[in-house]
Amino acid sequence: MSHFLIYVRRSYKLANAADVSDETQESVARALLPPGATSEVIRDSGGHNSGFSEHRDGYQELIRRVAQGGIAGIAVYDLSRLARNVRLMANLLHELDRQQIVILAGNLPQTRMDSAVGRFMFHMLVAAAEFQRNLDSERMTAQMRSTFEDGGHRGNDPFGYRTLREDGQIVHPRTLVVVPDEAEVVRRVFAELPTKPFSEVAALLNAEGTKHRKPRAWTTAAVKDIWRRRDFYCGNVTTGRGLEVRPGRHPAILASDAFRDAVAGVESRKRHQGAKPSRAKRLYLLRGLVWCQCGARMRGSTRVARGHEWPYYICPIARGRSARLASDGDLVACHAPSVPADAAARHVLAALSELVLPDDVIEAAREDLRERLRAPAPGAADAERARLKVRVGKLADLYSWGDITEAEYRRQKGQAEAQLTQLPDTDKLVHFDRHREILVGLADNIARATPEQLQALVAKLVERVDTTDKQVTAVVFVPAARPFFANQDCVALAPPDGLEPPTHALGRHRSIH
């Protein structure tokens, strides 16, 4: 007596969704079995079991049963139920041919797949199934992109909103309206986030008896889910996990000040979580520039105590982590104390804040800019600018369709935007003159720069920082920077008693002692 496997796959979660029902598939497959044959049903129903993937519990069970042997054939509603993937189906047919297992398909009831005609039809139908799957995928991606660009929502109703319906039918285009009770809960969550972590907010909502949309208690994950939709609650829609944000058609629940305060509170807690932050994330403004009085390059080190970080520059010789030989071959000993990193940075930034560009340098830079802005052909820059703007838009489409990765999208977008900034633009001279004072003085720029920007500035202008007894004694500017700054008093500081000045420190010094 022959034994057959009946395989049923339904892609959609709901049994009444627009797909062939389990009962219909099983009925058609049973009608294909020869008289007296026994059968068992293997299902992949609900949960969006895509036919393009082999990661389906039912499909893996089918492969396991075939490998065990004792199977006369597989019956399916049509070949696309098995897979919509040419590679998977070709491998499956090869294994079935090897074990002389037949495939019975409802759309080809009189065709056996173990003949020349059957194999040809098999490959044609499988290729058509994969083609249909790819078309459906592209169509859905395009629909999702169009909905996003129009400010529409994709997915289930977020907490705080519901889809507008008339006579039980969804109004098109889909419109979200605010649920007042749930909106108050959202505002309450964001009102507490500036001072409380997610877990405490969840506990507070439970203690107050605040109702969730579903009959369950509030959890940390539920509060985080509201936090994850913060842009949505401000009236925006997002895609690519926040990669793109656009104004939405739905009304906002959150005010901008509540959003801003909540973001500041959450980000502040992220920076202070954990007993000891990762060393890779610590930023030492003078990394690689600080030198000890013994002539060794000092290293950044941070001590964590009482929940605070205390950054220093330490001498590796004084800490016994390294050694240096003197000219006579003896080991050099050092007992220099650590240099507080924040104090050293303030000294160096104070020196940089006094730097002033001379007028002749500014005029030369302006003339150079004027020469660069002379376009070789009238209209060429405008055409290139239009082309690059179209390129940026197409890159967003390619990323949303899945044709390029996020990293590739960011890389190519950055290149296009960089080319845009380099195109000739007469307005740049206007901006140059308008912001001339910014070029003249660095003090204001230093005051509002980020730590990363300050580190880049120091690395470009400073060659070394000499220290003695926890104090900065001299700042040495790089040779390329020295001619471009006026009104600088060059003071070569005398070395501490008993020390020879390092040969590589002979240069332009700025005393800030």
Coordinates of C-alpha atoms in Angstrom, one line a residue:
M1 CA 0.0 0.0 0.0
S2 CA 1.4 3.4 -1.0
H3 CA 1.7 6.3 1.4
F4 CA 1.5 9.9 0.3
L5 CA 2.2 13.3 1.9
I6 CA -0.3 16.1 1.4
Y7 CA 1.4 19.5 1.8
V8 CA -0.7 22.6 2.6
R9 CA 0.7 26.1 2.7
R10 CA -1.2 29.3 3.4
S11 CA 0.8 32.5 3.4
Y12 CA -1.6 34.8 5.3
K13 CA -2.2 34.7 9.0
L14 CA -6.0 34.8 8.9
A15 CA -7.9 31.7 7.7
N16 CA -10.4 33.8 5.8
A17 CA -7.7 36.0 4.1
A18 CA -7.4 36.3 0.3
D19 CA -5.6 33.0 -0.2
V20 CA -6.6 29.4 -0.9
S21 CA -8.0 27.9 2.3
D22 CA -6.5 24.8 3.9
E23 CA -9.7 22.8 3.3
T24 CA -9.7 23.6 -0.4
Q25 CA -6.0 22.7 -0.8
E26 CA -6.4 19.4 1.1
S27 CA -9.6 18.4 -0.8
V28 CA -7.9 19.0 -4.2
A29 CA -4.8 17.1 -3.1
R30 CA -6.8 14.1 -1.8
A31 CA -8.6 13.8 -5.1
L32 CA -5.2 13.2 -6.8
L33 CA -4.3 10.2 -4.7
P34 CA -4.6 6.7 -6.3
P35 CA -7.3 4.4 -4.9
G36 CA -6.3 2.7 -1.6
A37 CA -3.4 5.1 -0.8
T38 CA -2.9 6.3 2.7
S39 CA -1.9 9.9 3.5
E40 CA -0.8 12.4 6.1
V41 CA -1.2 16.1 6.0
I42 CA 1.7 18.5 6.7
R43 CA 0.8 22.2 7.1
D44 CA 2.4 25.6 6.8
S45 CA -0.6 27.8 7.6
G46 CA -0.7 31.3 8.9
G47 CA 2.3 33.4 10.2
H48 CA 3.2 34.5 6.6
N49 CA 5.0 31.4 5.5
S50 CA 6.7 32.8 2.4
G51 CA 7.2 30.3 -0.4
F52 CA 10.5 31.9 -1.3
S53 CA 12.1 30.7 1.9
E54 CA 12.9 27.2 3.1
H55 CA 12.7 28.3 6.8
R56 CA 9.2 26.9 7.3
D57 CA 8.4 24.2 9.9
G58 CA 6.1 22.3 7.6
Y59 CA 8.5 22.4 4.7
Q60 CA 11.4 21.1 6.9
E61 CA 9.1 18.4 8.2
L62 CA 8.4 17.4 4.6
I63 CA 12.1 17.2 3.8
R64 CA 12.7 15.1 6.9
R65 CA 9.9 12.6 6.0
V66 CA 11.2 12.3 2.5
A67 CA 14.6 11.5 3.8
Q68 CA 13.2 8.8 6.0
G69 CA 11.9 6.9 3.0
G70 CA 8.6 4.9 2.6
I71 CA 6.9 7.8 0.8
A72 CA 5.3 7.1 -2.6
G73 CA 4.6 10.7 -3.5
I74 CA 3.7 14.3 -2.5
A75 CA 0.3 15.8 -3.4
V76 CA -0.3 19.6 -3.5
Y77 CA -2.9 22.0 -4.7
D78 CA -0.4 23.4 -7.1
L79 CA 3.4 23.5 -7.3
S80 CA 3.6 27.1 -6.0
R81 CA 2.4 25.7 -2.6
L82 CA 5.7 23.8 -2.2
A83 CA 7.9 26.8 -3.0
R84 CA 8.1 30.0 -5.1
N85 CA 11.9 29.5 -5.5
V86 CA 13.5 27.8 -8.5
R87 CA 16.6 26.7 -6.5
L88 CA 14.5 25.1 -3.8
M89 CA 12.3 23.3 -6.2
A90 CA 15.2 22.1 -8.4
N91 CA 16.9 20.6 -5.4
L92 CA 13.6 19.0 -4.2
L93 CA 12.9 17.5 -7.7
H94 CA 16.4 16.0 -7.8
E95 CA 15.9 14.3 -4.4
L96 CA 12.5 13.0 -5.3
D97 CA 13.8 11.6 -8.6
R98 CA 16.6 9.9 -6.7
Q99 CA 14.1 8.2 -4.4
Q100 CA 11.5 7.7 -7.2
I101 CA 8.9 9.8 -5.4
V102 CA 6.2 11.4 -7.6
I103 CA 4.7 14.8 -7.3
L104 CA 0.9 15.2 -7.9
A105 CA -0.2 18.7 -8.5
G106 CA -3.8 19.9 -8.8
N107 CA -3.1 22.3 -11.7
L108 CA -1.5 19.4 -13.7
P109 CA -3.6 16.4 -12.7
Q110 CA -2.6 14.2 -15.6
T111 CA 1.1 15.1 -15.7
R112 CA 3.9 13.1 -14.0
M113 CA 7.0 15.0 -13.1
D114 CA 9.3 12.1 -13.7
S115 CA 9.0 12.3 -17.5
A116 CA 10.8 14.6 -20.0
V117 CA 7.6 16.6 -20.6
G118 CA 6.8 16.6 -16.9
R119 CA 10.2 18.0 -15.9
F120 CA 9.9 20.7 -18.6
M121 CA 6.5 21.7 -17.3
F122 CA 7.8 21.5 -13.7
H123 CA 10.6 24.0 -14.4
M124 CA 8.4 26.3 -16.4
L125 CA 5.7 26.4 -13.6
V126 CA 8.3 26.9 -10.9
A127 CA 9.9 29.8 -12.8
A128 CA 6.5 31.3 -13.3
A129 CA 5.7 31.0 -9.6
E130 CA 9.0 32.7 -8.6
F131 CA 8.3 35.4 -11.2
Q132 CA 4.9 36.0 -9.8
R133 CA 6.3 36.2 -6.3
N134 CA 8.9 38.8 -7.4
L135 CA 6.2 40.9 -9.1
D136 CA 4.1 40.8 -6.0
S137 CA 7.0 41.8 -3.8
E138 CA 7.9 44.7 -6.0
R139 CA 4.2 45.8 -6.2
M140 CA 3.9 45.7 -2.4
T141 CA 7.2 47.6 -1.9
A142 CA 6.0 50.3 -4.3
Q143 CA 2.7 50.5 -2.5
M144 CA 4.4 50.8 0.8
R145 CA 6.7 53.5 -0.5
S146 CA 3.9 55.4 -2.1
T147 CA 1.9 55.3 1.2
F148 CA 4.9 56.5 3.1
E149 CA 5.5 59.4 0.7
D150 CA 1.9 60.4 1.0
G151 CA 2.1 60.5 4.8
G152 CA 0.0 57.4 5.3
H153 CA 0.4 54.8 8.0
R154 CA 1.4 51.2 7.2
G155 CA 0.6 48.4 9.6
N156 CA -1.6 47.9 12.6
D157 CA -3.3 50.8 14.5
P158 CA -0.7 52.2 16.9
F159 CA -1.7 52.7 20.5
G160 CA -3.5 56.0 20.7
Y161 CA -5.1 55.8 17.3
R162 CA -7.7 53.8 15.4
T163 CA -8.5 53.5 11.7
L164 CA -11.6 55.4 10.6
R165 CA -14.4 53.2 9.5
E166 CA -17.9 53.8 8.0
D167 CA -20.4 51.0 8.3
G168 CA -17.7 48.7 9.3
Q169 CA -15.6 49.4 6.2
I170 CA -12.2 51.2 6.2
V171 CA -12.4 54.7 4.7
H172 CA -9.9 55.1 1.8
P173 CA -7.4 56.6 1.8
R174 CA -6.8 55.1 5.2
T175 CA -7.3 57.7 8.0
L176 CA -6.2 57.5 11.6
V177 CA -8.1 59.3 14.3
V178 CA -7.1 59.8 17.9
V179 CA -8.5 57.7 20.7
P180 CA -8.8 60.2 23.6
D181 CA -8.2 57.8 26.5
E182 CA -5.2 56.2 24.9
A183 CA -3.8 59.5 23.8
E184 CA -3.8 60.7 27.5
V185 CA -1.8 57.6 28.4
V186 CA 0.7 58.4 25.7
R187 CA 1.1 61.9 27.0
R188 CA 1.5 60.6 30.5
V189 CA 4.2 58.2 29.5
F190 CA 6.2 61.0 27.8
A191 CA 5.6 63.3 30.8
E192 CA 7.3 60.7 33.1
L193 CA 10.2 59.7 30.8
P194 CA 12.3 62.8 31.5
T195 CA 12.8 61.6 35.1
K196 CA 11.9 57.9 35.1
P197 CA 13.2 54.8 33.3
F198 CA 10.8 52.6 31.3
S199 CA 10.4 50.1 34.1
E200 CA 9.3 52.7 36.6
V201 CA 6.9 54.2 34.2
A202 CA 5.3 50.8 33.6
A203 CA 5.1 50.2 37.4
L204 CA 3.5 53.6 37.8
L205 CA 0.8 52.9 35.2
N206 CA 0.0 49.6 36.8
A207 CA -0.2 51.2 40.3
E208 CA -2.6 53.8 39.0
G209 CA -4.8 51.1 37.3
T210 CA -4.2 52.6 33.8
K211 CA -5.8 50.4 31.2
H212 CA -3.9 48.9 28.3
R213 CA -5.6 48.4 24.9
K214 CA -5.3 44.6 25.5
P215 CA -6.4 43.1 28.8
R216 CA -2.9 42.9 30.3
A217 CA -0.6 44.7 32.7
W218 CA 1.8 47.4 31.5
T219 CA 5.4 46.1 31.0
T220 CA 8.7 47.7 30.2
A221 CA 8.4 46.4 26.6
A222 CA 5.0 48.0 26.3
V223 CA 6.3 51.4 27.4
K224 CA 9.3 51.0 25.1
D225 CA 6.9 50.3 22.2
I226 CA 5.3 53.7 22.8
W227 CA 8.7 55.3 23.0
R228 CA 9.7 53.7 19.7
R229 CA 6.8 55.5 18.0
R230 CA 7.8 58.9 19.3
D231 CA 8.2 60.4 15.8
F232 CA 4.7 59.0 14.9
Y233 CA 3.1 60.6 18.0
C234 CA 4.5 64.0 16.8
G235 CA 2.5 63.6 13.5
N236 CA 5.3 62.1 11.4
V237 CA 5.7 58.8 9.5
T238 CA 9.0 56.9 9.3
T239 CA 10.6 54.2 7.2
G240 CA 13.8 52.2 7.5
R241 CA 13.7 52.3 11.3
G242 CA 13.8 56.1 11.3
L243 CA 16.2 56.5 8.4
E244 CA 13.6 58.7 6.7
V245 CA 11.0 60.9 8.4
R246 CA 8.1 62.7 6.7
P247 CA 5.0 64.6 7.8
G248 CA 2.1 62.3 8.2
R249 CA -1.6 62.7 7.5
H250 CA -2.6 61.8 11.1
P251 CA -3.0 64.3 13.9
A252 CA -0.2 64.6 16.5
I253 CA -0.7 63.6 20.1
L254 CA 2.6 65.0 21.5
A255 CA 3.7 68.6 21.7
S256 CA 7.2 69.4 20.7
D257 CA 8.3 70.4 24.2
A258 CA 7.1 67.1 25.7
F259 CA 8.9 65.2 22.9
R260 CA 12.1 67.2 23.4
D261 CA 12.1 66.7 27.2
A262 CA 11.5 63.0 27.0
V263 CA 14.3 62.5 24.4
A264 CA 16.7 64.4 26.6
G265 CA 15.8 62.3 29.6
V266 CA 16.1 59.0 27.9
E267 CA 19.4 59.9 26.2
S268 CA 20.8 61.2 29.5
R269 CA 20.1 57.8 31.2
K270 CA 21.7 56.0 28.3
R271 CA 25.0 57.9 28.8
H272 CA 25.0 57.1 32.6
Q273 CA 23.9 53.4 32.5
G274 CA 26.3 50.8 33.6
A275 CA 29.1 50.8 36.2
K276 CA 31.9 51.3 33.7
P277 CA 31.2 52.6 30.1
S278 CA 33.1 51.0 27.3
R279 CA 36.6 52.5 26.8
A280 CA 36.1 52.6 23.1
K281 CA 33.5 55.3 23.6
R282 CA 35.6 57.6 25.7
L283 CA 37.0 60.6 24.0
Y284 CA 40.3 62.2 25.1
L285 CA 40.6 65.6 23.5
L286 CA 44.4 65.6 23.5
R287 CA 44.9 61.9 22.6
G288 CA 48.5 61.3 21.5
L289 CA 49.6 64.9 22.0
V290 CA 50.4 65.1 25.8
W291 CA 54.1 64.5 26.8
C292 CA 55.4 63.9 30.2
Q293 CA 58.4 65.8 31.7
C294 CA 60.5 62.7 31.3
G295 CA 60.0 62.7 27.6
A296 CA 57.4 59.9 27.3
R297 CA 54.1 60.2 25.5
M298 CA 51.3 60.1 28.1
R299 CA 48.2 57.9 27.7
G300 CA 44.6 58.5 28.5
S301 CA 43.1 56.7 31.4
T302 CA 39.8 57.0 33.2
R303 CA 39.0 56.2 36.8
V304 CA 35.4 55.4 37.8
A305 CA 34.4 56.3 41.3
R306 CA 31.1 57.1 43.0
G307 CA 29.3 56.8 39.6
H308 CA 31.5 59.4 38.0
E309 CA 34.4 59.3 35.5
W310 CA 37.7 61.1 36.2
P311 CA 39.8 61.2 33.0
Y312 CA 43.6 61.7 33.3
Y313 CA 46.7 61.5 31.2
I314 CA 49.3 59.2 32.8
C315 CA 52.9 58.5 32.1
P316 CA 53.5 54.8 31.2
I317 CA 57.0 54.9 32.8
A318 CA 55.7 56.3 36.0
R319 CA 53.1 53.6 36.2
G320 CA 55.6 50.8 35.4
R321 CA 53.9 50.0 32.1
S322 CA 56.8 50.9 30.0
A323 CA 60.5 51.8 30.2
R324 CA 62.9 54.1 28.4
L325 CA 66.7 53.9 28.1
A326 CA 68.8 57.0 28.6
S327 CA 71.9 57.7 26.4
D328 CA 74.1 56.0 29.0
G329 CA 72.0 52.8 28.9
D330 CA 70.3 53.2 32.3
L331 CA 66.6 52.9 32.7
V332 CA 64.9 56.3 33.2
A333 CA 62.7 56.5 36.2
C334 CA 59.7 58.8 36.4
H335 CA 57.5 59.8 39.3
A336 CA 55.3 62.4 37.5
P337 CA 51.7 62.6 38.7
S338 CA 48.7 62.1 36.4
V339 CA 47.5 65.2 34.5
P340 CA 43.8 65.9 34.8
A341 CA 42.5 65.6 31.3
D342 CA 39.7 68.3 31.6
A343 CA 42.1 70.9 33.0
A344 CA 44.7 70.2 30.2
A345 CA 42.0 70.5 27.6
R346 CA 40.8 73.8 29.0
H347 CA 44.4 75.2 28.8
V348 CA 44.8 74.1 25.2
L349 CA 41.4 75.4 24.1
A350 CA 42.1 78.7 25.8
A351 CA 45.2 79.1 23.7
L352 CA 43.4 78.2 20.5
S353 CA 40.6 80.7 21.4
E354 CA 43.2 83.5 21.2
L355 CA 44.2 82.6 17.6
V356 CA 43.3 85.2 15.0
L357 CA 43.6 84.9 11.2
P358 CA 45.3 87.9 9.6
D359 CA 43.4 90.0 7.1
D360 CA 45.7 89.1 4.2
V361 CA 45.0 85.4 4.7
I362 CA 41.2 86.0 4.6
E363 CA 41.5 88.1 1.5
A364 CA 43.6 85.4 -0.2
A365 CA 41.1 82.7 0.7
R366 CA 38.2 84.9 -0.6
E367 CA 40.0 85.4 -3.9
D368 CA 40.7 81.7 -4.2
L369 CA 37.0 81.0 -3.6
R370 CA 36.1 83.5 -6.3
E371 CA 38.3 81.6 -8.8
R372 CA 36.8 78.3 -7.9
L373 CA 33.3 79.6 -8.4
R374 CA 33.9 80.6 -12.0
A375 CA 31.9 78.0 -13.9
P376 CA 33.6 76.7 -17.1
A377 CA 30.3 76.8 -19.0
P378 CA 27.1 78.8 -18.2
G379 CA 24.3 76.4 -17.1
A380 CA 26.6 73.4 -16.6
A381 CA 26.6 73.7 -12.8
D382 CA 22.8 73.9 -12.7
A383 CA 22.4 70.8 -14.9
E384 CA 24.9 68.9 -12.7
R385 CA 23.1 70.1 -9.5
A386 CA 19.7 68.9 -10.9
R387 CA 21.3 65.5 -11.8
L388 CA 22.7 65.0 -8.4
K389 CA 19.4 65.9 -6.7
V390 CA 17.6 63.3 -8.9
R391 CA 20.4 60.8 -7.9
V392 CA 19.7 61.3 -4.2
G393 CA 16.0 60.7 -4.8
K394 CA 16.7 57.5 -6.8
L395 CA 19.0 56.2 -4.1
A396 CA 16.2 56.5 -1.5
D397 CA 14.0 54.5 -3.9
L398 CA 16.6 51.8 -4.4
Y399 CA 17.0 51.5 -0.6
S400 CA 13.3 51.3 0.1
W401 CA 13.0 48.6 -2.6
G402 CA 15.8 46.6 -1.0
D403 CA 18.1 46.8 -4.0
I404 CA 20.9 48.4 -1.9
T405 CA 21.8 48.0 1.7
E406 CA 21.6 50.8 4.3
A407 CA 25.4 51.2 4.4
E408 CA 25.5 51.5 0.6
Y409 CA 22.7 54.0 0.6
R410 CA 24.4 56.2 3.2
R411 CA 27.7 56.0 1.3
Q412 CA 26.4 56.9 -2.1
K413 CA 24.1 59.6 -0.7
G414 CA 27.1 61.1 1.1
Q415 CA 29.1 61.2 -2.1
A416 CA 26.3 62.9 -4.0
E417 CA 25.8 65.5 -1.3
A418 CA 29.5 66.2 -1.2
Q419 CA 29.5 66.8 -4.9
L420 CA 26.6 69.1 -4.6
T421 CA 28.5 71.3 -2.1
Q422 CA 31.5 71.5 -4.5
L423 CA 29.4 72.9 -7.4
P424 CA 30.0 76.5 -8.4
D425 CA 27.5 78.8 -6.6
T426 CA 27.8 82.6 -6.5
D427 CA 25.9 82.7 -3.3
K428 CA 28.9 81.2 -1.5
L429 CA 30.7 84.5 -1.8
V430 CA 27.8 86.1 -0.1
H431 CA 27.9 83.6 2.7
F432 CA 31.7 84.0 3.0
D433 CA 31.4 87.8 3.5
R434 CA 28.4 87.4 5.8
H435 CA 30.2 85.0 8.1
R436 CA 33.6 86.6 7.9
E437 CA 33.7 87.2 11.6
I438 CA 33.4 83.4 12.1
L439 CA 36.6 82.9 10.1
V440 CA 38.4 85.6 12.1
G441 CA 37.9 84.3 15.6
L442 CA 37.8 80.8 16.9
A443 CA 36.5 81.5 20.4
D444 CA 32.8 81.3 19.5
N445 CA 33.3 78.3 17.4
I446 CA 35.1 76.4 20.1
A447 CA 32.4 77.3 22.6
R448 CA 29.7 75.6 20.6
A449 CA 31.6 72.8 19.0
T450 CA 31.0 69.1 19.9
P451 CA 33.8 67.1 21.6
E452 CA 34.5 65.3 18.3
Q453 CA 34.8 68.6 16.4
L454 CA 37.1 69.9 19.1
Q455 CA 39.3 66.8 18.9
A456 CA 39.6 67.2 15.2
L457 CA 40.5 70.9 15.6
V458 CA 43.2 70.2 18.1
A459 CA 44.7 67.4 16.0
K460 CA 45.0 69.8 13.0
L461 CA 46.6 72.7 14.9
V462 CA 48.5 71.2 17.8
E463 CA 51.7 69.2 17.5
R464 CA 52.3 68.5 21.2
V465 CA 51.4 69.5 24.7
D466 CA 54.2 69.5 27.3
T467 CA 53.3 69.0 31.0
T468 CA 55.1 69.2 34.4
D469 CA 53.6 68.4 37.8
K470 CA 50.0 68.1 36.6
Q471 CA 50.2 71.4 34.7
V472 CA 50.4 72.2 31.0
T473 CA 53.6 74.2 30.4
A474 CA 53.6 74.7 26.6
V475 CA 51.5 74.1 23.5
V476 CA 53.4 73.5 20.3
F477 CA 51.5 74.3 17.1
V478 CA 52.1 72.2 13.9
P479 CA 54.5 73.8 11.4
A480 CA 51.7 74.2 8.7
A481 CA 49.6 76.2 11.1
R482 CA 52.2 78.6 12.4
P483 CA 52.4 81.0 9.4
F484 CA 48.6 81.5 9.3
F485 CA 48.1 83.1 12.7
A486 CA 49.0 86.6 13.7
N487 CA 49.6 88.4 17.0
Q488 CA 51.2 85.3 18.6
D489 CA 53.8 85.8 21.3
C490 CA 56.4 83.1 20.8
V491 CA 57.7 82.1 24.1
A492 CA 60.1 79.1 24.4
L493 CA 59.6 78.0 27.9
A494 CA 62.6 77.0 29.9
P495 CA 62.6 73.2 30.8
P496 CA 62.2 72.2 34.4
D497 CA 65.3 71.9 36.4
G498 CA 67.5 69.0 35.5
L499 CA 65.7 68.2 32.2
E500 CA 66.8 68.8 28.6
P501 CA 64.2 70.0 26.2
P502 CA 63.1 67.2 23.8
T503 CA 64.6 67.8 20.3
H504 CA 61.2 67.4 18.7
A505 CA 59.7 70.2 20.9
L506 CA 61.9 72.9 19.4
G507 CA 59.3 74.9 17.5
R508 CA 56.7 77.5 18.1
H509 CA 55.3 77.4 21.6
R510 CA 52.4 79.2 23.1
S511 CA 52.7 79.8 26.8
I512 CA 49.6 79.3 28.8
H513 CA 51.3 78.6 32.2

